[in-house]
Amino acid sequence: MEGRAVVVGVGESPYYKRGGASESEFQLACIAIRNAVADAGLTMADVDGFASYMDRNEPVRLSNALGTGDLHFTGQTFGGGGNGTAAAVALADMAVSAGYAECVVVFRSLAQGQFHRYGQAGKSRRAGGSAAYTSPYGMLSAAQICAMQTMRWMHDHGVTQDSLAEVALACFAHAQRNPRAVRYGSPLTREEYHASRWIAEPLHLYDCCPENDGAAAIVVTTAERARDCAQPGVPIVAAAQGLAHRGGGAAFTEDGFPTAHYDLVARQLWNRAGVKPADVPVAQFYENFTGPVLMAIAEMGFCEPGEINDFVADGGIQLGGRLPINTSGGNLAEAYIHGFGCVVEAVRQMRGTSTCQVDGADLSLVVAGPGFAPGSAVLFGRDS
Amino acid sequence: MTTTGTDVTGPLPDDWTLPRLGRVNTEWFTSGKLLVQTCNQCGTRQHPPEEICHHCGSMDLGHTELGPNGTVHSFTVAHYAVNRALADAVPYAVVLVTLDDDPSIRIIGNVLDADPGEVHIGMPVTATWVERTDENGSVQLIQWVSR
C-alpha cells in the first residue's frame, strides 16, 4: 500500500527548557509552521489543511494569523496524548491521498512553561470517569501509570534496570551531535543515570521525558505537487493506529496488561508496508518513559520481550548498532514537543540530513507514545 | 476518617481526592463490598462498571460479590509528589491487585499496613474498606492489607 502522500517540508521553533521561551505557545506554532512551509519552497497561500493531536492552537486562528489559503481539511485525533503523534500524520496522509486537501500542515506546539505541566497533577475534591479508580489512591501522573506497566513487564521478562538506562543513554549520546537539542553539550553517563533520583519506581529521573517549550511541523502534499517543491518528497509508506479489543480500559483492566498497545499497530503497519522489522534501519520511538519504549520495541517485532536486554546492550540502539533509535536525541534529550520532533527527525533521516545520519537508510519508522491507547506509527521511505 | 477492618489509614492526606459518584459506580464506591458489575442477561463480569454489557449489549446490569483475597500484580513507589499536597506522603506505594476469585479483574489501591519497600509482585493481600466523607457525602474506598 504505497501512499501517494509525501512530506516536503519540516520545521521547528527553537527548543527551550520549560519556561525558557519568550514567544507564546501560539507564536511557537507559527514559527514551526512558517519554517516548514519555507523549507518546502511553498507559501502560506498553498496551505489548505491542518492536522494535529491534543493541540490548543486551533486551525481557524492559525489560518487567519498565518494568512493561509482556503482551508479544505482540519483534523485532530481524539483524547490521549503522544500516542496520537503518528496518527496525526496519518490524518494528513488520508486527506491528501483521498484528494480532500493538497497541502496539509501537521504540527504540535507545546509550551509547558505557559500551561499545565505534564509532570504534575491538580488536586480535585472528586475525580470522575476512569480517574475515580486511580486518583484517590495517588496514581495521578503519566510517569506513575507507565511505571506500573513497566514494573510488571520487567518482572515477566527479566528486564534489567540497565536496559532502561540504555534508552536514555542512546538519546543523550545522539543529542550530543544535534545543536538543536536542549541537552546538546550535556552528556549523560551510566553512573549518573543510576544515581539519579527515583520519580516512580522503576523510573529514575532520566527515564522520564523533560518538560519543554517548542513546536515542530511538517508539510504533507501529493507526489505530483512535490515535484515543484524545494525538497525531495519523503513518501509516507504506511501508517497505522490501533486499539485492541477491550484495550486501554480504565485503571489497567485491559486484556493483555502490561502492553504498550503496539501489537495491533505492528501487524497493520508491516502488512500495509510489505516490509518486516528487520528491513528498518532507523527508528524514532516516542519516549514518554524508557520502559514503555522497550515494550514498544518488542511489540513492533524487533525482538521478543525476553531478548530486549541483549537487543539494547552494547550500543544496540545507538548509531552503528542493530537499530539506532531517537537519532536527534528524541523527547528525552532533544526536546519534548509531545513527540513531533521524532517525526521531523524521521523525515530528515530519509533526506540524509540528520546530524546522526544512518548511512543508506531507505526506511524510517516513527512509533508514537507507548503505554497509552490507541497507539500509532508511521513509516517513511525514500524518494524514488 | 474511619476505617473498617484495619486501624491504618493509608499514605495519602485525609482530605485527598475522592471518587465522584455517577450512574454506574455508586455500588462500587459505597457498598463496602466487592461488588463486581455483572450482566443480568448473559452473566459477563466487567470492571470498572460501564453503562452497557460489552459482551451482549444489555443495559440490565447487576453485581456479583467476590471474595476479598487478592495478589499484587504490579506496583510503583511514587517518590516525586505530583501535587504539593502530597509532599509529606511520598514515598508511597500504589498497587494493582488481581482478585483470586477472578484474576481478570484488577483494582488499584494501597497496602495500608506495609511500608513501600515491603510491597512486591506476588504479595498476598485482602480487601478492606476505608470510609471517607466530604461535603458531597460518604464513600467506602476499597483498600488492601497484607495477609
Short mmCIF file of C-alpha atoms in Angstrom, two decimals:
data_model
loop_
_atom_site.label_atom_id
_atom_site.label_comp_id
_atom_site.label_asym_id
_atom_site.label_seq_id
_atom_site.Cartn_x
_atom_site.Cartn_y
_atom_site.Cartn_z
CA MET A 1 0.00 0.00 0.00
CA GLU A 2 2.36 2.72 -1.21
CA GLY A 3 0.80 6.01 -0.15
CA ARG A 4 0.62 8.84 -2.59
CA ALA A 5 1.26 11.49 0.03
CA VAL A 6 4.77 12.74 0.71
CA VAL A 7 6.44 15.07 3.22
CA VAL A 8 8.03 18.08 1.52
CA GLY A 9 8.74 20.39 4.42
CA VAL A 10 9.92 20.21 8.02
CA GLY A 11 10.34 23.00 10.54
CA GLU A 12 10.85 23.71 14.19
CA SER A 13 10.80 26.64 16.54
CA PRO A 14 13.81 26.96 18.80
CA TYR A 15 13.54 24.36 21.56
CA TYR A 16 13.68 25.58 25.15
CA LYS A 17 13.67 24.24 28.66
CA ARG A 18 10.26 24.72 30.30
CA GLY A 19 9.63 28.43 30.78
CA GLY A 20 12.52 29.39 28.53
CA ALA A 21 10.50 30.61 25.56
CA SER A 22 9.89 34.34 25.23
CA GLU A 23 7.43 33.54 22.43
CA SER A 24 3.89 32.43 23.25
CA GLU A 25 2.89 28.86 22.51
CA PHE A 26 0.84 30.16 19.57
CA GLN A 27 3.85 32.06 18.22
CA LEU A 28 5.97 28.92 18.55
CA ALA A 29 3.39 27.08 16.42
CA CYS A 30 3.53 29.86 13.81
CA ILE A 31 7.34 29.78 13.72
CA ALA A 32 7.48 25.99 13.21
CA ILE A 33 4.79 26.10 10.51
CA ARG A 34 6.41 29.05 8.75
CA ASN A 35 9.75 27.23 8.76
CA ALA A 36 8.24 24.02 7.41
CA VAL A 37 6.40 25.81 4.60
CA ALA A 38 9.52 27.76 3.66
CA ASP A 39 11.61 24.57 3.77
CA ALA A 40 9.23 23.07 1.21
CA GLY A 41 9.59 26.07 -1.07
CA LEU A 42 5.88 26.78 -0.67
CA THR A 43 4.00 29.83 0.58
CA MET A 44 1.24 30.17 3.16
CA ALA A 45 -1.22 30.59 0.30
CA ASP A 46 -0.51 26.96 -0.65
CA VAL A 47 -1.53 25.58 2.77
CA ASP A 48 -5.09 24.20 2.73
CA GLY A 49 -5.23 21.92 5.76
CA PHE A 50 -4.13 21.35 9.36
CA ALA A 51 -3.81 18.19 11.42
CA SER A 52 -2.63 17.70 14.99
CA TYR A 53 -3.32 15.89 18.26
CA MET A 54 -4.23 17.37 21.63
CA ASP A 55 -3.22 20.87 20.48
CA ARG A 56 -4.65 24.12 21.83
CA ASN A 57 -3.73 26.16 18.77
CA GLU A 58 -6.71 25.56 16.58
CA PRO A 59 -6.76 25.89 12.81
CA VAL A 60 -9.16 28.82 12.44
CA ARG A 61 -6.86 31.08 14.44
CA LEU A 62 -3.75 29.68 12.77
CA SER A 63 -5.20 30.07 9.30
CA ASN A 64 -6.18 33.67 9.94
CA ALA A 65 -2.95 34.60 11.67
CA LEU A 66 -0.70 32.98 9.10
CA GLY A 67 -2.76 34.05 6.08
CA THR A 68 -3.11 30.59 4.58
CA GLY A 69 -5.12 29.83 1.51
CA ASP A 70 -8.66 28.48 1.77
CA LEU A 71 -8.74 25.54 4.18
CA HIS A 72 -10.15 22.25 2.86
CA PHE A 73 -9.33 19.97 5.80
CA THR A 74 -8.80 20.12 9.55
CA GLY A 75 -8.46 17.09 11.80
CA GLN A 76 -7.25 16.11 15.23
CA THR A 77 -7.16 12.72 16.95
CA PHE A 78 -9.36 12.04 19.98
CA GLY A 79 -8.07 12.46 23.51
CA GLY A 80 -4.99 10.68 24.68
CA GLY A 81 -1.62 12.29 24.18
CA GLY A 82 1.60 11.40 22.44
CA ASN A 83 0.06 8.13 21.26
CA GLY A 84 -1.57 10.28 18.55
CA THR A 85 1.69 11.67 17.13
CA ALA A 86 1.82 9.33 14.12
CA ALA A 87 -1.96 9.18 13.84
CA ALA A 88 -1.95 12.91 13.11
CA VAL A 89 0.43 12.29 10.19
CA ALA A 90 -1.96 9.56 9.05
CA LEU A 91 -4.82 12.08 9.05
CA ALA A 92 -2.86 14.28 6.66
CA ASP A 93 -1.95 11.24 4.56
CA MET A 94 -5.64 10.31 4.30
CA ALA A 95 -6.74 13.84 3.45
CA VAL A 96 -4.11 14.29 0.74
CA SER A 97 -4.29 10.75 -0.67
CA ALA A 98 -8.08 10.93 -0.90
CA GLY A 99 -7.99 14.35 -2.51
CA TYR A 100 -9.71 16.33 0.21
CA ALA A 101 -6.76 18.67 0.51
CA GLU A 102 -3.46 19.20 -1.28
CA CYS A 103 -1.11 20.76 1.24
CA VAL A 104 -1.70 19.81 4.89
CA VAL A 105 0.44 21.06 7.76
CA VAL A 106 0.82 18.61 10.65
CA PHE A 107 2.09 20.32 13.77
CA ARG A 108 2.36 20.27 17.55
CA SER A 109 3.12 23.22 19.75
CA LEU A 110 3.61 22.77 23.47
CA ALA A 111 4.87 25.33 25.97
CA GLN A 112 4.69 23.67 29.37
CA GLY A 113 6.13 26.84 30.88
CA GLN A 114 2.89 28.64 29.89
CA PHE A 115 0.26 25.99 30.60
CA HIS A 116 -0.24 22.82 32.62
CA ARG A 117 2.90 20.84 33.40
CA TYR A 118 2.53 17.21 32.31
CA GLY A 119 4.61 16.02 35.25
CA GLN A 120 2.23 17.46 37.82
CA ALA A 121 -1.39 16.87 38.74
CA GLY A 122 -4.08 19.13 40.12
CA LYS A 123 -5.94 18.36 43.32
CA SER A 124 -9.67 17.98 42.89
CA ARG A 125 -12.26 17.26 45.58
CA ARG A 126 -13.76 14.49 43.48
CA ALA A 127 -12.39 12.63 40.45
CA GLY A 128 -14.79 11.18 37.88
CA GLY A 129 -14.55 8.79 34.96
CA SER A 130 -11.54 6.50 34.91
CA ALA A 131 -9.68 8.78 37.36
CA ALA A 132 -12.21 7.80 40.06
CA TYR A 133 -10.43 4.44 40.25
CA THR A 134 -6.89 5.84 40.41
CA SER A 135 -6.68 9.41 41.79
CA PRO A 136 -7.96 8.56 45.30
CA TYR A 137 -5.00 6.17 45.62
CA GLY A 138 -2.37 8.65 44.49
CA MET A 139 -1.98 7.32 40.93
CA LEU A 140 -2.04 10.62 39.10
CA SER A 141 0.71 11.09 36.55
CA ALA A 142 1.79 9.52 33.28
CA ALA A 143 5.06 8.54 34.98
CA GLN A 144 3.18 6.56 37.63
CA ILE A 145 0.97 4.88 35.01
CA CYS A 146 3.96 3.85 32.89
CA ALA A 147 5.86 2.78 36.00
CA MET A 148 3.06 0.35 36.86
CA GLN A 149 3.18 -1.14 33.34
CA THR A 150 6.97 -1.25 33.26
CA MET A 151 7.30 -2.89 36.67
CA ARG A 152 5.20 -5.90 35.65
CA TRP A 153 6.81 -6.15 32.19
CA MET A 154 10.29 -6.17 33.71
CA HIS A 155 9.14 -8.88 36.16
CA ASP A 156 7.59 -11.04 33.41
CA HIS A 157 10.59 -10.89 31.08
CA GLY A 158 13.60 -10.42 33.34
CA VAL A 159 14.30 -6.91 32.03
CA THR A 160 17.10 -5.10 33.84
CA GLN A 161 17.38 -1.52 35.04
CA ASP A 162 20.41 -1.25 32.77
CA SER A 163 18.17 -1.88 29.77
CA LEU A 164 16.03 1.09 30.75
CA ALA A 165 19.25 3.07 31.07
CA GLU A 166 20.25 2.15 27.50
CA VAL A 167 17.32 4.15 26.10
CA ALA A 168 18.32 7.28 27.99
CA LEU A 169 22.00 6.80 27.13
CA ALA A 170 21.21 6.44 23.41
CA CYS A 171 19.09 9.59 23.41
CA PHE A 172 21.71 11.66 25.23
CA ALA A 173 24.54 10.29 23.07
CA HIS A 174 22.69 11.21 19.87
CA ALA A 175 21.78 14.66 21.23
CA GLN A 176 25.49 15.48 21.54
CA ARG A 177 25.59 15.63 17.71
CA ASN A 178 22.47 17.83 17.40
CA PRO A 179 22.91 21.57 18.13
CA ARG A 180 19.11 21.98 18.26
CA ALA A 181 18.92 19.63 21.24
CA VAL A 182 18.25 21.13 24.67
CA ARG A 183 20.75 18.59 26.07
CA TYR A 184 23.42 19.36 23.45
CA GLY A 185 26.66 19.70 25.39
CA SER A 186 25.24 17.85 28.40
CA PRO A 187 26.13 14.17 28.02
CA LEU A 188 24.78 11.51 30.39
CA THR A 189 26.81 8.69 31.91
CA ARG A 190 25.53 5.33 33.09
CA GLU A 191 26.63 6.24 36.61
CA GLU A 192 24.66 9.50 36.52
CA TYR A 193 21.62 7.58 35.29
CA HIS A 194 21.71 5.09 38.15
CA ALA A 195 22.46 7.78 40.72
CA SER A 196 19.55 9.97 39.65
CA ARG A 197 16.56 10.13 41.98
CA TRP A 198 13.50 7.96 41.66
CA ILE A 199 10.41 9.57 40.18
CA ALA A 200 8.18 6.49 40.36
CA GLU A 201 9.91 3.11 40.71
CA PRO A 202 11.26 1.64 38.45
CA LEU A 203 11.65 5.01 36.71
CA HIS A 204 14.55 7.28 37.60
CA LEU A 205 14.68 10.96 36.68
CA TYR A 206 16.50 10.13 33.42
CA ASP A 207 13.84 7.60 32.45
CA CYS A 208 11.35 10.45 32.20
CA CYS A 209 10.84 12.96 29.42
CA PRO A 210 11.51 16.55 30.42
CA GLU A 211 9.08 19.47 30.17
CA ASN A 212 9.96 21.80 27.30
CA ASP A 213 8.66 24.72 25.25
CA GLY A 214 8.66 24.44 21.46
CA ALA A 215 6.87 23.49 18.27
CA ALA A 216 7.51 21.32 15.23
CA ALA A 217 5.70 20.92 11.91
CA ILE A 218 5.76 19.09 8.60
CA VAL A 219 4.05 19.73 5.26
CA VAL A 220 2.29 16.83 3.56
CA THR A 221 1.34 17.05 -0.11
CA THR A 222 0.90 14.89 -3.20
CA ALA A 223 3.82 13.32 -5.05
CA GLU A 224 2.80 15.35 -8.13
CA ARG A 225 2.87 18.62 -6.24
CA ALA A 226 6.16 17.70 -4.59
CA ARG A 227 7.98 17.75 -7.93
CA ASP A 228 7.81 21.56 -7.86
CA CYS A 229 8.94 21.84 -4.24
CA ALA A 230 12.35 22.77 -2.90
CA GLN A 231 12.90 19.42 -1.16
CA PRO A 232 12.56 15.82 -2.36
CA GLY A 233 9.27 14.32 -1.28
CA VAL A 234 9.63 11.76 1.52
CA PRO A 235 6.87 9.16 0.93
CA ILE A 236 4.54 8.07 3.69
CA VAL A 237 4.89 4.35 3.01
CA ALA A 238 2.34 3.26 5.60
CA ALA A 239 0.72 4.38 8.82
CA ALA A 240 -1.42 2.62 11.39
CA GLN A 241 -3.43 3.27 14.50
CA GLY A 242 -4.72 0.52 16.76
CA LEU A 243 -6.82 -0.21 19.81
CA ALA A 244 -7.15 -3.92 20.57
CA HIS A 245 -10.42 -5.50 21.71
CA ARG A 246 -11.07 -4.36 25.30
CA GLY A 247 -7.80 -2.46 25.17
CA GLY A 248 -6.83 0.68 27.00
CA GLY A 249 -9.60 0.49 29.60
CA ALA A 250 -9.56 2.42 32.84
CA ALA A 251 -7.20 1.51 35.66
CA PHE A 252 -5.29 -1.27 33.84
CA THR A 253 -8.28 -3.55 33.42
CA GLU A 254 -7.47 -4.11 29.75
CA ASP A 255 -6.86 -7.54 28.34
CA GLY A 256 -3.15 -8.09 27.86
CA PHE A 257 -1.81 -5.86 30.65
CA PRO A 258 1.00 -4.91 30.56
CA THR A 259 1.08 -3.72 26.97
CA ALA A 260 2.39 -0.65 25.18
CA HIS A 261 -0.56 -1.00 22.73
CA TYR A 262 1.63 -1.76 19.71
CA ASP A 263 0.91 -5.39 18.74
CA LEU A 264 -2.06 -4.38 16.61
CA VAL A 265 -0.28 -1.32 15.20
CA ALA A 266 2.66 -3.53 14.20
CA ARG A 267 0.53 -6.09 12.38
CA GLN A 268 -1.21 -3.41 10.35
CA LEU A 269 1.89 -1.37 9.62
CA TRP A 270 4.08 -4.24 8.40
CA ASN A 271 1.21 -5.69 6.30
CA ARG A 272 0.49 -2.36 4.64
CA ALA A 273 4.13 -1.57 4.00
CA GLY A 274 5.05 -5.06 2.80
CA VAL A 275 8.25 -4.98 4.85
CA LYS A 276 9.35 -6.53 8.14
CA PRO A 277 11.06 -5.04 11.16
CA ALA A 278 14.48 -6.32 10.09
CA ASP A 279 14.19 -4.16 6.94
CA VAL A 280 14.05 -0.98 9.04
CA PRO A 281 17.48 0.58 9.68
CA VAL A 282 16.47 3.54 11.88
CA ALA A 283 13.54 4.36 14.16
CA GLN A 284 12.25 7.08 16.42
CA PHE A 285 10.43 5.70 19.46
CA TYR A 286 8.46 8.33 21.38
CA GLU A 287 9.91 8.27 24.88
CA ASN A 288 7.43 9.32 27.48
CA PHE A 289 9.45 6.99 29.68
CA THR A 290 12.14 4.47 28.87
CA GLY A 291 10.26 1.35 29.99
CA PRO A 292 7.39 1.68 27.52
CA VAL A 293 9.95 2.28 24.73
CA LEU A 294 11.40 -1.17 25.42
CA MET A 295 7.89 -2.64 25.41
CA ALA A 296 7.15 -0.94 22.07
CA ILE A 297 10.42 -2.16 20.50
CA ALA A 298 9.36 -5.72 21.32
CA GLU A 299 5.71 -5.29 20.32
CA MET A 300 6.72 -3.74 16.99
CA GLY A 301 8.54 -7.01 16.34
CA PHE A 302 12.20 -6.02 16.56
CA CYS A 303 12.83 -8.72 19.18
CA GLU A 304 10.99 -10.91 21.64
CA PRO A 305 10.40 -9.35 25.08
CA GLY A 306 12.82 -11.85 26.60
CA GLU A 307 15.53 -10.71 24.16
CA ILE A 308 15.29 -6.98 24.96
CA ASN A 309 18.28 -6.92 27.34
CA ASP A 310 20.56 -8.22 24.59
CA PHE A 311 18.91 -6.11 21.88
CA VAL A 312 19.67 -2.81 23.61
CA ALA A 313 23.01 -3.76 25.16
CA ASP A 314 26.45 -2.79 23.82
CA GLY A 315 25.20 0.19 21.85
CA GLY A 316 22.50 -1.84 20.13
CA ILE A 317 20.17 1.16 19.84
CA GLN A 318 22.88 3.75 19.20
CA LEU A 319 24.34 4.90 15.88
CA GLY A 320 26.19 1.94 14.37
CA GLY A 321 24.12 -0.56 16.39
CA ARG A 322 21.37 -3.02 15.48
CA LEU A 323 18.67 -0.35 15.41
CA PRO A 324 19.68 3.24 16.09
CA ILE A 325 16.75 4.98 17.76
CA ASN A 326 15.96 8.60 18.53
CA THR A 327 18.80 9.92 16.42
CA SER A 328 18.05 13.58 17.22
CA GLY A 329 18.13 12.90 20.95
CA GLY A 330 14.40 12.31 20.99
CA ASN A 331 11.97 13.55 23.59
CA LEU A 332 14.47 12.87 26.38
CA ALA A 333 17.40 14.88 25.10
CA GLU A 334 16.44 16.94 22.02
CA ALA A 335 13.16 18.31 23.37
CA TYR A 336 9.77 17.07 24.46
CA ILE A 337 7.49 18.54 21.79
CA HIS A 338 4.96 15.84 22.52
CA GLY A 339 6.86 13.62 20.12
CA PHE A 340 6.61 15.68 16.98
CA GLY A 341 10.34 16.23 16.91
CA CYS A 342 10.54 12.47 16.31
CA VAL A 343 8.52 12.89 13.10
CA VAL A 344 10.75 15.70 11.85
CA GLU A 345 13.86 13.62 12.60
CA ALA A 346 12.45 10.57 10.79
CA VAL A 347 11.95 12.71 7.68
CA ARG A 348 15.49 14.08 7.96
CA GLN A 349 16.82 10.51 8.02
CA MET A 350 15.15 9.94 4.63
CA ARG A 351 16.60 13.18 3.27
CA GLY A 352 20.06 12.18 4.50
CA THR A 353 20.34 15.33 6.61
CA SER A 354 20.19 14.05 10.18
CA THR A 355 23.01 15.13 12.50
CA CYS A 356 23.18 11.43 13.34
CA GLN A 357 22.60 10.04 9.85
CA VAL A 358 22.26 6.29 9.34
CA ASP A 359 24.10 5.71 6.06
CA GLY A 360 21.98 4.30 3.27
CA ALA A 361 18.77 4.23 5.32
CA ASP A 362 15.82 3.67 2.99
CA LEU A 363 13.06 3.25 5.59
CA SER A 364 12.46 5.36 8.68
CA LEU A 365 9.99 4.47 11.42
CA VAL A 366 8.17 6.60 13.98
CA VAL A 367 6.43 4.85 16.87
CA ALA A 368 4.21 7.23 18.83
CA GLY A 369 3.60 7.31 22.55
CA PRO A 370 3.63 3.81 24.11
CA GLY A 371 1.53 2.75 27.07
CA PHE A 372 -1.48 4.82 26.10
CA ALA A 373 -4.17 3.73 23.66
CA PRO A 374 -4.66 3.78 20.79
CA GLY A 375 -1.06 3.55 19.62
CA SER A 376 0.06 4.80 16.21
CA ALA A 377 3.07 4.52 13.93
CA VAL A 378 4.20 5.82 10.56
CA LEU A 379 6.83 4.52 8.16
CA PHE A 380 8.61 6.86 5.77
CA GLY A 381 10.55 5.86 2.67
CA ARG A 382 13.00 7.40 0.22
CA ASP A 383 12.09 9.46 -2.81
CA SER A 384 12.50 7.13 -5.79
CA MET B 1 -11.68 9.26 58.78
CA THR B 2 -12.91 5.90 59.99
CA THR B 3 -11.78 2.55 58.77
CA THR B 4 -13.21 -0.91 58.55
CA GLY B 5 -11.10 -3.93 59.34
CA THR B 6 -7.89 -2.02 59.99
CA ASP B 7 -6.54 0.75 62.17
CA VAL B 8 -4.30 2.02 59.42
CA THR B 9 -5.46 4.80 57.12
CA GLY B 10 -3.06 4.67 54.20
CA PRO B 11 -0.43 7.01 52.82
CA LEU B 12 -2.47 9.92 51.46
CA PRO B 13 -3.77 13.02 53.26
CA ASP B 14 -7.20 12.80 54.90
CA ASP B 15 -8.61 15.42 52.54
CA TRP B 16 -7.19 13.89 49.34
CA THR B 17 -9.34 13.39 46.22
CA LEU B 18 -12.37 11.09 46.44
CA PRO B 19 -14.21 9.37 43.59
CA ARG B 20 -17.16 11.22 42.03
CA LEU B 21 -20.22 9.04 42.17
CA GLY B 22 -22.10 8.55 38.92
CA ARG B 23 -24.55 6.38 37.07
CA VAL B 24 -22.62 3.11 37.27
CA ASN B 25 -20.05 3.33 40.08
CA THR B 26 -22.15 4.06 43.19
CA GLU B 27 -22.31 0.45 44.42
CA TRP B 28 -18.57 0.03 43.90
CA PHE B 29 -17.74 3.12 45.92
CA THR B 30 -20.39 2.99 48.66
CA SER B 31 -21.31 -0.63 49.45
CA GLY B 32 -18.19 -1.61 51.34
CA LYS B 33 -18.33 -4.92 49.48
CA LEU B 34 -16.52 -6.34 46.48
CA LEU B 35 -19.48 -5.96 44.14
CA VAL B 36 -18.31 -6.56 40.58
CA GLN B 37 -20.69 -5.44 37.86
CA THR B 38 -22.32 -8.46 36.20
CA CYS B 39 -24.73 -8.60 33.27
CA ASN B 40 -28.16 -9.84 34.31
CA GLN B 41 -28.72 -11.21 30.79
CA CYS B 42 -25.50 -13.09 29.98
CA GLY B 43 -23.59 -13.19 33.26
CA THR B 44 -20.49 -11.41 31.93
CA ARG B 45 -18.46 -9.55 34.58
CA GLN B 46 -16.78 -6.26 33.80
CA HIS B 47 -14.70 -3.83 35.81
CA PRO B 48 -14.71 -0.88 36.01
CA PRO B 49 -18.50 -0.84 35.62
CA GLU B 50 -19.96 0.53 32.37
CA GLU B 51 -23.41 1.55 31.17
CA ILE B 52 -23.71 -1.44 28.85
CA CYS B 53 -22.53 -5.07 28.81
CA HIS B 54 -19.54 -5.35 26.48
CA HIS B 55 -20.48 -8.94 25.62
CA CYS B 56 -24.22 -8.91 24.83
CA GLY B 57 -25.11 -5.21 24.79
CA SER B 58 -27.66 -5.45 27.57
CA MET B 59 -28.16 -2.45 29.83
CA ASP B 60 -29.70 -4.67 32.51
CA LEU B 61 -26.73 -4.88 34.84
CA GLY B 62 -26.35 -6.14 38.39
CA HIS B 63 -23.49 -7.24 40.62
CA THR B 64 -21.70 -10.31 41.94
CA GLU B 65 -19.93 -10.28 45.30
CA LEU B 66 -16.47 -11.79 45.03
CA GLY B 67 -14.10 -12.90 47.78
CA PRO B 68 -11.72 -10.33 49.29
CA ASN B 69 -8.42 -12.08 48.66
CA GLY B 70 -6.09 -10.79 46.01
CA THR B 71 -2.49 -10.72 44.83
CA VAL B 72 -0.29 -7.75 43.96
CA HIS B 73 0.11 -7.97 40.17
CA SER B 74 2.21 -4.81 39.81
CA PHE B 75 3.06 -1.69 41.78
CA THR B 76 5.00 1.51 41.74
CA VAL B 77 6.51 3.58 44.52
CA ALA B 78 5.86 7.26 43.93
CA HIS B 79 8.81 9.33 45.10
CA TYR B 80 8.02 12.58 43.30
CA ALA B 81 5.00 14.43 44.67
CA VAL B 82 3.00 15.46 41.61
CA ASN B 83 0.96 17.80 43.79
CA ARG B 84 2.17 19.90 46.74
CA ALA B 85 -0.49 18.32 48.94
CA LEU B 86 1.36 15.01 48.60
CA ALA B 87 4.75 16.34 49.67
CA ASP B 88 4.55 14.65 53.08
CA ALA B 89 3.01 11.46 51.68
CA VAL B 90 5.89 10.41 49.40
CA PRO B 91 7.31 7.88 49.06
CA TYR B 92 4.11 5.83 48.85
CA ALA B 93 3.31 2.61 47.01
CA VAL B 94 0.37 2.18 44.65
CA VAL B 95 -0.56 -1.43 43.89
CA LEU B 96 -2.50 -3.17 41.15
CA VAL B 97 -4.27 -6.16 42.68
CA THR B 98 -5.83 -9.12 40.87
CA LEU B 99 -8.67 -10.90 42.64
CA ASP B 100 -8.00 -14.54 43.47
CA ASP B 101 -11.68 -15.29 42.63
CA ASP B 102 -11.26 -13.72 39.14
CA PRO B 103 -7.72 -12.66 38.12
CA SER B 104 -9.08 -10.83 35.06
CA ILE B 105 -10.33 -8.13 37.44
CA ARG B 106 -7.63 -5.69 38.53
CA ILE B 107 -8.03 -3.00 41.14
CA ILE B 108 -5.80 -0.04 42.08
CA GLY B 109 -5.15 0.68 45.73
CA ASN B 110 -2.64 1.00 48.54
CA VAL B 111 -1.46 -1.62 51.02
CA LEU B 112 -2.36 0.01 54.32
CA ASP B 113 -0.14 -2.00 56.63
CA ALA B 114 3.06 -2.21 54.58
CA ASP B 115 5.96 0.16 54.05
CA PRO B 116 6.68 0.99 50.40
CA GLY B 117 9.80 -1.17 50.50
CA GLU B 118 7.80 -4.22 51.60
CA VAL B 119 5.39 -4.17 48.66
CA HIS B 120 6.24 -6.68 45.93
CA ILE B 121 4.75 -8.54 43.00
CA GLY B 122 3.00 -11.68 44.24
CA MET B 123 2.27 -10.21 47.67
CA PRO B 124 -0.94 -11.73 49.10
CA VAL B 125 -3.44 -9.10 50.23
CA THR B 126 -7.05 -8.91 51.31
CA ALA B 127 -9.57 -6.17 50.77
CA THR B 128 -10.69 -3.72 53.42
CA TRP B 129 -12.74 -0.55 53.21
CA VAL B 130 -11.95 2.96 54.36
CA GLU B 131 -14.87 5.32 54.91
CA ARG B 132 -14.23 8.86 53.77
CA THR B 133 -16.58 11.83 53.94
CA ASP B 134 -16.59 15.29 52.38
CA GLU B 135 -19.27 17.91 51.72
CA ASN B 136 -20.66 15.71 48.95
CA GLY B 137 -21.22 12.73 51.25
CA SER B 138 -19.51 9.47 52.18
CA VAL B 139 -17.73 6.79 50.18
CA GLN B 140 -16.23 3.42 51.09
CA LEU B 141 -12.83 3.18 49.38
CA ILE B 142 -11.58 -0.32 48.75
CA GLN B 143 -8.05 -0.74 50.12
CA TRP B 144 -5.75 -3.63 50.94
CA VAL B 145 -3.93 -5.17 53.89
CA SER B 146 -1.33 -7.90 53.77
CA ARG B 147 -2.36 -11.47 54.66
#
